[in-house]
Amino acid sequence: MKKELSEYHWRLIAKLLSRNYSTRDAFEFMAKAFPDCQEIHDIRSGLDQGMLLSNLIGKGEFEKKLKFYLQFISLDKSIKVTENEMKMQKQARQKIISKTSYQFILMVSSLAVLILFTNVVLPTMLNSIDISNRKTDAIITAFNIINFIKNAVIILLVLSMTIIGWIRIRKREEYVWIFLHKYHLDSFAKVLITYSFAIKLDILLKNGVSIVDSIRILRFQNSNSLIRLLAYHFDETLLSGERFEKSLDMDYFDNRFHSLCLFGLKSDDFCEALEDYVVMTESKVENIVSRSVFFFQGVCYLFVAVIIVMAYRVLLLPLEMLQQF
């Protein structure tokens, strides 16, 4: 027997619930339609015993998100919100990979060539020629400078990845953002966080959840602590008595989010404004990522070109020495 429900199974359950099936009847139907799925039978049995559905579903990524939304909204809406959210995340990852994979491969290849030349090829060539004069001394000096820069870049990259990993493992993202925000160093971070917040908010609104309830749901979600922090400040602003339009003018939001949402409220199409912001931000982030990768790729190409020129100069040294006699 298969042990777990798939997203396809949950989609069918949402369809049954939309046709006014009760939760128990929906799982009763699913048990008959999919007799080989053990989890469906376990859930149906648990429901018959009066257990809560949230205590019966599995521990996969889909089920974890579903279990969270079940605390606030109905099962059919929870399934649709979870499905849409995971679909958007998958599409975002695919876009980033498609935009950067080629440049990333080129950058890594260039760095590998650079390491090969500086650590293996050039030292071997210089030792085999065994000529000592000003030109060889200059080449060795240039080689040492390039090697130092290369090692410094690698160390910085490793150190950066280590710090990022530590922040994620220790769950310190909120503290880092607050620190950066205090010194106005979070402009790009605000764009990314507001973008993620807008996607989740748009999904909830499109599935019939009110704006205020959607914000409070996001305030308590655990999948992204930065979205939770943003939703917390937004909700606290509303609870303090500020009008919704005024609460959008919050320092933690991206400035374009505020202006587009105000326009959407005036035109009575807030969801359309959220979609416009998501599309605009995706374009901006893609351009920034592409430019950054292109810059690092260009730097690697430059170093490789310098190394090749140096190798060529080393090969010409014996001929130059012969011409002097």
mmCIF file of C-alpha atoms in Angstrom:
data_model
loop_
_atom_site.group_PDB
_atom_site.id
_atom_site.type_symbol
_atom_site.label_atom_id
_atom_site.label_comp_id
_atom_site.label_asym_id
_atom_site.label_seq_id
_atom_site.Cartn_x
_atom_site.Cartn_y
_atom_site.Cartn_z
ATOM 1 C CA MET A 1 0.000 0.000 0.000
ATOM 2 C CA LYS A 2 1.095 3.596 -0.659
ATOM 3 C CA LYS A 3 1.561 5.416 2.612
ATOM 4 C CA GLU A 4 1.123 9.117 1.823
ATOM 5 C CA LEU A 5 -1.369 11.360 0.100
ATOM 6 C CA SER A 6 -0.051 13.246 -2.912
ATOM 7 C CA GLU A 7 -0.967 16.766 -3.970
ATOM 8 C CA TYR A 8 -3.255 15.142 -6.539
ATOM 9 C CA HIS A 9 -5.203 13.435 -3.744
ATOM 10 C CA TRP A 10 -5.540 16.688 -1.813
ATOM 11 C CA ARG A 11 -6.717 18.447 -4.961
ATOM 12 C CA LEU A 12 -9.489 15.873 -5.349
ATOM 13 C CA ILE A 13 -10.478 16.319 -1.707
ATOM 14 C CA ALA A 14 -10.745 20.099 -2.237
ATOM 15 C CA LYS A 15 -12.946 19.456 -5.275
ATOM 16 C CA LEU A 16 -15.246 17.196 -3.235
ATOM 17 C CA LEU A 17 -15.487 19.773 -0.438
ATOM 18 C CA SER A 18 -16.383 22.470 -2.979
ATOM 19 C CA ARG A 19 -19.320 20.233 -3.958
ATOM 20 C CA ASN A 20 -20.614 20.335 -0.388
ATOM 21 C CA TYR A 21 -19.180 17.010 0.773
ATOM 22 C CA SER A 22 -18.351 16.971 4.474
ATOM 23 C CA THR A 23 -14.740 16.251 5.423
ATOM 24 C CA ARG A 24 -15.645 12.751 6.643
ATOM 25 C CA ASP A 25 -17.671 11.987 3.489
ATOM 26 C CA ALA A 26 -14.842 13.251 1.291
ATOM 27 C CA PHE A 27 -12.376 10.869 2.916
ATOM 28 C CA GLU A 28 -14.932 8.085 2.774
ATOM 29 C CA PHE A 29 -15.180 8.592 -0.985
ATOM 30 C CA MET A 30 -11.377 8.795 -1.337
ATOM 31 C CA ALA A 31 -10.949 5.547 0.610
ATOM 32 C CA LYS A 32 -13.171 3.778 -1.912
ATOM 33 C CA ALA A 33 -11.545 5.472 -4.918
ATOM 34 C CA PHE A 34 -7.965 4.817 -3.727
ATOM 35 C CA PRO A 35 -8.013 1.603 -1.681
ATOM 36 C CA ASP A 36 -4.217 1.281 -1.940
ATOM 37 C CA CYS A 37 -3.509 4.577 -0.081
ATOM 38 C CA GLN A 38 -2.938 3.717 3.571
ATOM 39 C CA GLU A 39 -2.919 7.336 4.764
ATOM 40 C CA ILE A 40 -6.439 7.933 3.477
ATOM 41 C CA HIS A 41 -7.668 4.920 5.452
ATOM 42 C CA ASP A 42 -5.807 6.092 8.562
ATOM 43 C CA ILE A 43 -7.309 9.585 8.323
ATOM 44 C CA ARG A 44 -10.804 8.222 7.748
ATOM 45 C CA SER A 45 -10.410 5.931 10.764
ATOM 46 C CA GLY A 46 -9.118 8.806 12.897
ATOM 47 C CA LEU A 47 -12.009 11.060 11.895
ATOM 48 C CA ASP A 48 -14.459 8.292 12.845
ATOM 49 C CA GLN A 49 -12.854 8.316 16.302
ATOM 50 C CA GLY A 50 -13.338 12.079 16.624
ATOM 51 C CA MET A 51 -9.700 13.078 16.127
ATOM 52 C CA LEU A 52 -8.730 16.410 14.560
ATOM 53 C CA LEU A 53 -7.618 16.305 10.931
ATOM 54 C CA SER A 54 -4.526 18.393 11.738
ATOM 55 C CA ASN A 55 -3.362 15.611 14.055
ATOM 56 C CA LEU A 56 -3.820 12.951 11.372
ATOM 57 C CA ILE A 57 -2.119 14.300 8.265
ATOM 58 C CA GLY A 58 1.522 13.498 7.417
ATOM 59 C CA LYS A 59 4.721 15.485 7.842
ATOM 60 C CA GLY A 60 5.649 16.293 4.234
ATOM 61 C CA GLU A 61 6.211 19.841 2.988
ATOM 62 C CA PHE A 62 2.667 20.093 1.613
ATOM 63 C CA GLU A 63 1.119 18.693 4.811
ATOM 64 C CA LYS A 64 3.105 21.043 7.065
ATOM 65 C CA LYS A 65 1.811 24.090 5.205
ATOM 66 C CA LEU A 66 -1.695 22.628 5.099
ATOM 67 C CA LYS A 67 -1.655 21.980 8.845
ATOM 68 C CA PHE A 68 -0.759 25.625 9.501
ATOM 69 C CA TYR A 69 -3.552 27.063 7.349
ATOM 70 C CA LEU A 70 -6.092 24.678 8.911
ATOM 71 C CA GLN A 71 -5.763 26.708 12.113
ATOM 72 C CA PHE A 72 -7.342 29.713 10.412
ATOM 73 C CA ILE A 73 -9.385 28.713 7.349
ATOM 74 C CA SER A 74 -11.449 25.789 6.066
ATOM 75 C CA LEU A 75 -9.914 22.626 4.630
ATOM 76 C CA ASP A 76 -10.807 23.332 0.990
ATOM 77 C CA LYS A 77 -9.333 26.852 1.177
ATOM 78 C CA SER A 78 -6.270 25.539 3.022
ATOM 79 C CA ILE A 79 -5.639 22.994 0.271
ATOM 80 C CA LYS A 80 -5.984 25.606 -2.487
ATOM 81 C CA VAL A 81 -3.792 28.143 -0.694
ATOM 82 C CA THR A 82 -1.105 25.535 0.000
ATOM 83 C CA GLU A 83 -1.181 24.265 -3.586
ATOM 84 C CA ASN A 84 -0.953 27.768 -5.070
ATOM 85 C CA GLU A 85 1.815 28.783 -2.685
ATOM 86 C CA MET A 86 3.978 25.766 -3.522
ATOM 87 C CA LYS A 87 3.307 26.278 -7.228
ATOM 88 C CA MET A 88 4.481 29.896 -7.019
ATOM 89 C CA GLN A 89 7.603 28.878 -5.099
ATOM 90 C CA LYS A 90 8.441 26.243 -7.712
ATOM 91 C CA GLN A 91 7.964 28.722 -10.565
ATOM 92 C CA ALA A 92 10.156 31.308 -8.804
ATOM 93 C CA ARG A 93 12.958 28.752 -8.353
ATOM 94 C CA GLN A 94 12.707 27.678 -11.983
ATOM 95 C CA LYS A 95 12.914 31.301 -13.160
ATOM 96 C CA ILE A 96 16.020 31.987 -11.086
ATOM 97 C CA ILE A 97 17.691 28.766 -12.256
ATOM 98 C CA SER A 98 16.863 29.405 -15.918
ATOM 99 C CA LYS A 99 18.191 32.973 -15.715
ATOM 100 C CA THR A 100 21.406 32.235 -13.854
ATOM 101 C CA SER A 101 22.396 28.602 -14.502
ATOM 102 C CA TYR A 102 24.390 29.302 -17.697
ATOM 103 C CA GLN A 103 26.245 32.266 -16.204
ATOM 104 C CA PHE A 104 26.868 30.356 -12.986
ATOM 105 C CA ILE A 105 28.392 27.403 -14.865
ATOM 106 C CA LEU A 106 30.623 29.772 -16.826
ATOM 107 C CA MET A 107 31.696 31.559 -13.661
ATOM 108 C CA VAL A 108 32.562 28.295 -11.885
ATOM 109 C CA SER A 109 34.420 27.029 -14.981
ATOM 110 C CA SER A 110 36.415 30.252 -15.199
ATOM 111 C CA LEU A 111 37.318 30.037 -11.530
ATOM 112 C CA ALA A 112 38.392 26.405 -12.008
ATOM 113 C CA VAL A 113 40.638 27.393 -14.930
ATOM 114 C CA LEU A 114 42.092 30.208 -12.838
ATOM 115 C CA ILE A 115 42.893 27.826 -9.968
ATOM 116 C CA LEU A 116 44.415 25.288 -12.386
ATOM 117 C CA PHE A 117 46.741 27.858 -13.968
ATOM 118 C CA THR A 118 47.826 29.555 -10.746
ATOM 119 C CA ASN A 119 48.338 26.372 -8.725
ATOM 120 C CA VAL A 120 49.632 23.919 -11.339
ATOM 121 C CA VAL A 121 50.460 25.224 -14.814
ATOM 122 C CA LEU A 122 52.393 28.437 -14.183
ATOM 123 C CA PRO A 123 54.529 27.155 -11.280
ATOM 124 C CA THR A 124 55.468 24.076 -13.343
ATOM 125 C CA MET A 125 56.382 26.204 -16.366
ATOM 126 C CA LEU A 126 58.513 28.598 -14.325
ATOM 127 C CA ASN A 127 60.365 25.763 -12.603
ATOM 128 C CA SER A 128 61.048 23.941 -15.876
ATOM 129 C CA ILE A 129 62.502 27.061 -17.554
ATOM 130 C CA ASP A 130 64.642 27.956 -14.530
ATOM 131 C CA ILE A 131 65.623 31.401 -15.795
ATOM 132 C CA SER A 132 66.218 34.268 -13.394
ATOM 133 C CA ASN A 133 66.057 37.854 -14.628
ATOM 134 C CA ARG A 134 63.900 40.937 -14.279
ATOM 135 C CA LYS A 135 61.191 39.612 -16.599
ATOM 136 C CA THR A 136 60.797 36.359 -14.716
ATOM 137 C CA ASP A 137 60.807 38.246 -11.410
ATOM 138 C CA ALA A 138 58.018 40.505 -12.728
ATOM 139 C CA ILE A 139 55.990 37.499 -13.888
ATOM 140 C CA ILE A 140 56.426 35.774 -10.527
ATOM 141 C CA THR A 141 55.371 38.970 -8.725
ATOM 142 C CA ALA A 142 52.272 39.304 -10.921
ATOM 143 C CA PHE A 143 51.534 35.624 -10.381
ATOM 144 C CA ASN A 144 51.748 36.064 -6.591
ATOM 145 C CA ILE A 145 49.424 39.098 -6.698
ATOM 146 C CA ILE A 146 46.826 37.237 -8.755
ATOM 147 C CA ASN A 147 47.119 34.198 -6.494
ATOM 148 C CA PHE A 148 46.588 36.406 -3.440
ATOM 149 C CA ILE A 149 43.499 38.051 -4.949
ATOM 150 C CA LYS A 150 42.109 34.658 -5.986
ATOM 151 C CA ASN A 151 42.605 33.215 -2.492
ATOM 152 C CA ALA A 152 41.070 36.312 -0.876
ATOM 153 C CA VAL A 153 37.971 36.041 -3.092
ATOM 154 C CA ILE A 154 37.567 32.334 -2.315
ATOM 155 C CA ILE A 155 37.959 32.984 1.418
ATOM 156 C CA LEU A 156 35.374 35.790 1.278
ATOM 157 C CA LEU A 157 32.929 33.539 -0.580
ATOM 158 C CA VAL A 158 33.372 30.692 1.895
ATOM 159 C CA LEU A 159 33.091 33.088 4.840
ATOM 160 C CA SER A 160 29.924 34.643 3.399
ATOM 161 C CA MET A 161 28.317 31.230 2.831
ATOM 162 C CA THR A 162 29.267 30.192 6.369
ATOM 163 C CA ILE A 163 27.712 33.318 7.892
ATOM 164 C CA ILE A 164 24.534 32.905 5.840
ATOM 165 C CA GLY A 165 24.312 29.245 6.837
ATOM 166 C CA TRP A 166 24.793 30.114 10.512
ATOM 167 C CA ILE A 167 22.085 32.783 10.345
ATOM 168 C CA ARG A 168 19.633 30.337 8.770
ATOM 169 C CA ILE A 169 20.453 27.451 11.125
ATOM 170 C CA ARG A 170 20.224 29.669 14.195
ATOM 171 C CA LYS A 171 17.118 31.403 12.792
ATOM 172 C CA ARG A 172 18.532 34.902 13.204
ATOM 173 C CA GLU A 173 17.115 36.373 9.985
ATOM 174 C CA GLU A 174 14.786 38.744 11.851
ATOM 175 C CA TYR A 175 17.593 40.182 13.998
ATOM 176 C CA VAL A 176 19.791 40.705 10.946
ATOM 177 C CA TRP A 177 16.994 42.540 9.124
ATOM 178 C CA ILE A 178 16.247 44.752 12.141
ATOM 179 C CA PHE A 179 19.952 45.611 12.395
ATOM 180 C CA LEU A 180 20.213 46.433 8.681
ATOM 181 C CA HIS A 181 16.969 48.415 8.801
ATOM 182 C CA LYS A 182 18.235 50.483 11.723
ATOM 183 C CA TYR A 183 21.145 51.715 9.606
ATOM 184 C CA HIS A 184 19.147 51.939 6.338
ATOM 185 C CA LEU A 185 21.077 49.091 4.697
ATOM 186 C CA ASP A 186 18.075 46.921 3.856
ATOM 187 C CA SER A 187 16.776 48.466 0.623
ATOM 188 C CA PHE A 188 17.214 45.298 -1.453
ATOM 189 C CA ALA A 189 16.126 43.081 1.455
ATOM 190 C CA LYS A 190 12.895 45.102 1.739
ATOM 191 C CA VAL A 191 12.196 44.486 -1.943
ATOM 192 C CA LEU A 192 12.624 40.703 -1.607
ATOM 193 C CA ILE A 193 10.626 40.427 1.628
ATOM 194 C CA THR A 194 7.809 42.664 0.409
ATOM 195 C CA TYR A 195 7.721 40.650 -2.823
ATOM 196 C CA SER A 196 7.329 37.363 -0.902
ATOM 197 C CA PHE A 197 4.718 38.968 1.357
ATOM 198 C CA ALA A 198 2.738 40.215 -1.655
ATOM 199 C CA ILE A 199 2.695 36.737 -3.241
ATOM 200 C CA LYS A 200 1.346 35.066 -0.100
ATOM 201 C CA LEU A 201 -1.171 37.851 0.512
ATOM 202 C CA ASP A 202 -2.415 37.672 -3.083
ATOM 203 C CA ILE A 203 -2.916 33.893 -2.837
ATOM 204 C CA LEU A 204 -4.960 34.236 0.347
ATOM 205 C CA LEU A 205 -7.115 37.038 -1.073
ATOM 206 C CA LYS A 206 -7.826 35.095 -4.267
ATOM 207 C CA ASN A 207 -9.062 32.183 -2.181
ATOM 208 C CA GLY A 208 -11.655 34.260 -0.393
ATOM 209 C CA VAL A 209 -9.786 35.273 2.773
ATOM 210 C CA SER A 210 -10.286 38.892 3.877
ATOM 211 C CA ILE A 211 -7.363 41.333 3.887
ATOM 212 C CA VAL A 212 -7.262 41.682 7.670
ATOM 213 C CA ASP A 213 -7.499 37.918 8.232
ATOM 214 C CA SER A 214 -4.827 37.299 5.596
ATOM 215 C CA ILE A 215 -2.413 39.653 7.324
ATOM 216 C CA ARG A 216 -3.004 37.984 10.671
ATOM 217 C CA ILE A 217 -2.502 34.543 9.152
ATOM 218 C CA LEU A 218 0.844 35.662 7.730
ATOM 219 C CA ARG A 219 1.744 37.127 11.117
ATOM 220 C CA PHE A 220 1.785 33.651 12.639
ATOM 221 C CA GLN A 221 3.250 31.595 9.776
ATOM 222 C CA ASN A 222 6.579 29.868 10.401
ATOM 223 C CA SER A 223 7.855 29.133 6.889
ATOM 224 C CA ASN A 224 9.464 32.584 6.547
ATOM 225 C CA SER A 225 10.363 34.571 9.653
ATOM 226 C CA LEU A 226 10.946 37.774 7.661
ATOM 227 C CA ILE A 227 7.445 37.700 6.187
ATOM 228 C CA ARG A 228 6.164 37.040 9.701
ATOM 229 C CA LEU A 229 8.021 40.109 10.986
ATOM 230 C CA LEU A 230 6.652 42.273 8.177
ATOM 231 C CA ALA A 231 3.105 41.018 8.759
ATOM 232 C CA TYR A 232 3.539 41.615 12.500
ATOM 233 C CA HIS A 233 4.392 45.292 11.999
ATOM 234 C CA PHE A 234 1.574 45.659 9.460
ATOM 235 C CA ASP A 235 -0.963 44.066 11.813
ATOM 236 C CA GLU A 236 0.213 46.088 14.800
ATOM 237 C CA THR A 237 -0.234 49.266 12.778
ATOM 238 C CA LEU A 238 -3.807 48.264 11.989
ATOM 239 C CA LEU A 239 -4.506 47.306 15.613
ATOM 240 C CA SER A 240 -3.255 50.725 16.733
ATOM 241 C CA GLY A 241 -6.191 52.277 14.876
ATOM 242 C CA GLU A 242 -4.532 53.432 11.662
ATOM 243 C CA ARG A 243 -6.559 53.309 8.455
ATOM 244 C CA PHE A 244 -5.584 50.555 6.022
ATOM 245 C CA GLU A 245 -4.333 53.087 3.478
ATOM 246 C CA LYS A 246 -2.153 54.720 6.133
ATOM 247 C CA SER A 247 -0.804 51.380 7.364
ATOM 248 C CA LEU A 248 0.583 50.704 3.879
ATOM 249 C CA ASP A 249 2.907 53.676 4.345
ATOM 250 C CA MET A 250 5.162 51.673 6.654
ATOM 251 C CA ASP A 251 8.936 51.944 6.698
ATOM 252 C CA TYR A 252 9.382 48.175 6.410
ATOM 253 C CA PHE A 253 7.584 48.043 3.052
ATOM 254 C CA ASP A 254 9.177 48.646 -0.329
ATOM 255 C CA ASN A 255 8.164 52.155 -1.474
ATOM 256 C CA ARG A 256 6.726 50.895 -4.760
ATOM 257 C CA PHE A 257 4.477 48.483 -2.870
ATOM 258 C CA HIS A 258 2.880 51.400 -1.037
ATOM 259 C CA SER A 259 2.229 53.455 -4.170
ATOM 260 C CA LEU A 260 0.874 50.540 -6.242
ATOM 261 C CA CYS A 261 -1.410 49.338 -3.443
ATOM 262 C CA LEU A 262 -2.844 52.832 -2.959
ATOM 263 C CA PHE A 263 -3.587 52.951 -6.672
ATOM 264 C CA GLY A 264 -5.224 49.524 -6.436
ATOM 265 C CA LEU A 265 -7.407 50.595 -3.516
ATOM 266 C CA LYS A 266 -8.545 53.702 -5.384
ATOM 267 C CA SER A 267 -9.434 51.634 -8.442
ATOM 268 C CA ASP A 268 -11.092 49.005 -6.208
ATOM 269 C CA ASP A 269 -8.750 46.242 -7.434
ATOM 270 C CA PHE A 270 -6.243 45.535 -4.692
ATOM 271 C CA CYS A 271 -5.400 42.041 -6.025
ATOM 272 C CA GLU A 272 -4.508 43.491 -9.418
ATOM 273 C CA ALA A 273 -2.168 45.947 -7.699
ATOM 274 C CA LEU A 274 -0.475 43.078 -5.864
ATOM 275 C CA GLU A 275 -0.004 41.209 -9.148
ATOM 276 C CA ASP A 276 1.486 44.313 -10.778
ATOM 277 C CA TYR A 277 3.923 44.700 -7.907
ATOM 278 C CA VAL A 278 4.954 41.027 -8.114
ATOM 279 C CA VAL A 279 5.593 41.265 -11.883
ATOM 280 C CA MET A 280 7.571 44.514 -11.556
ATOM 281 C CA THR A 281 9.661 43.169 -8.690
ATOM 282 C CA GLU A 282 10.401 39.903 -10.504
ATOM 283 C CA SER A 283 11.732 41.887 -13.444
ATOM 284 C CA LYS A 284 13.857 44.076 -11.160
ATOM 285 C CA VAL A 285 15.305 41.146 -9.203
ATOM 286 C CA GLU A 286 16.067 39.193 -12.392
ATOM 287 C CA ASN A 287 17.965 42.184 -13.783
ATOM 288 C CA ILE A 288 19.955 42.614 -10.556
ATOM 289 C CA VAL A 289 20.831 38.911 -10.402
ATOM 290 C CA SER A 290 21.807 38.828 -14.080
ATOM 291 C CA ARG A 291 24.019 41.917 -13.735
ATOM 292 C CA SER A 292 25.689 40.542 -10.597
ATOM 293 C CA VAL A 293 26.428 37.175 -12.185
ATOM 294 C CA PHE A 294 27.637 38.882 -15.369
ATOM 295 C CA PHE A 295 29.979 41.090 -13.317
ATOM 296 C CA PHE A 296 31.543 38.151 -11.461
ATOM 297 C CA GLN A 297 31.769 36.237 -14.718
ATOM 298 C CA GLY A 298 33.596 39.177 -16.338
ATOM 299 C CA VAL A 299 36.035 39.365 -13.427
ATOM 300 C CA CYS A 300 36.792 35.647 -13.801
ATOM 301 C CA TYR A 301 37.314 36.046 -17.546
ATOM 302 C CA LEU A 302 39.687 38.947 -16.886
ATOM 303 C CA PHE A 303 41.796 36.919 -14.491
ATOM 304 C CA VAL A 304 41.879 33.959 -16.898
ATOM 305 C CA ALA A 305 42.979 36.275 -19.723
ATOM 306 C CA VAL A 306 45.773 37.681 -17.548
ATOM 307 C CA ILE A 307 46.896 34.173 -16.632
ATOM 308 C CA ILE A 308 46.975 33.102 -20.296
ATOM 309 C CA VAL A 309 49.031 36.183 -21.198
ATOM 310 C CA MET A 310 51.424 35.388 -18.375
ATOM 311 C CA ALA A 311 51.736 31.785 -19.569
ATOM 312 C CA TYR A 312 52.476 33.043 -23.074
ATOM 313 C CA ARG A 313 55.175 35.367 -21.730
ATOM 314 C CA VAL A 314 56.781 32.509 -19.813
ATOM 315 C CA LEU A 315 56.895 30.376 -22.972
ATOM 316 C CA LEU A 316 58.603 33.215 -24.856
ATOM 317 C CA LEU A 317 61.306 33.783 -22.235
ATOM 318 C CA PRO A 318 63.767 31.154 -23.598
ATOM 319 C CA LEU A 319 63.473 32.611 -27.106
ATOM 320 C CA GLU A 320 64.109 36.104 -25.790
ATOM 321 C CA MET A 321 67.179 34.872 -23.940
ATOM 322 C CA LEU A 322 68.540 33.233 -27.120
ATOM 323 C CA GLN A 323 68.076 36.454 -29.100
ATOM 324 C CA GLN A 324 70.351 38.263 -26.648
ATOM 325 C CA PHE A 325 73.332 36.080 -27.637
#
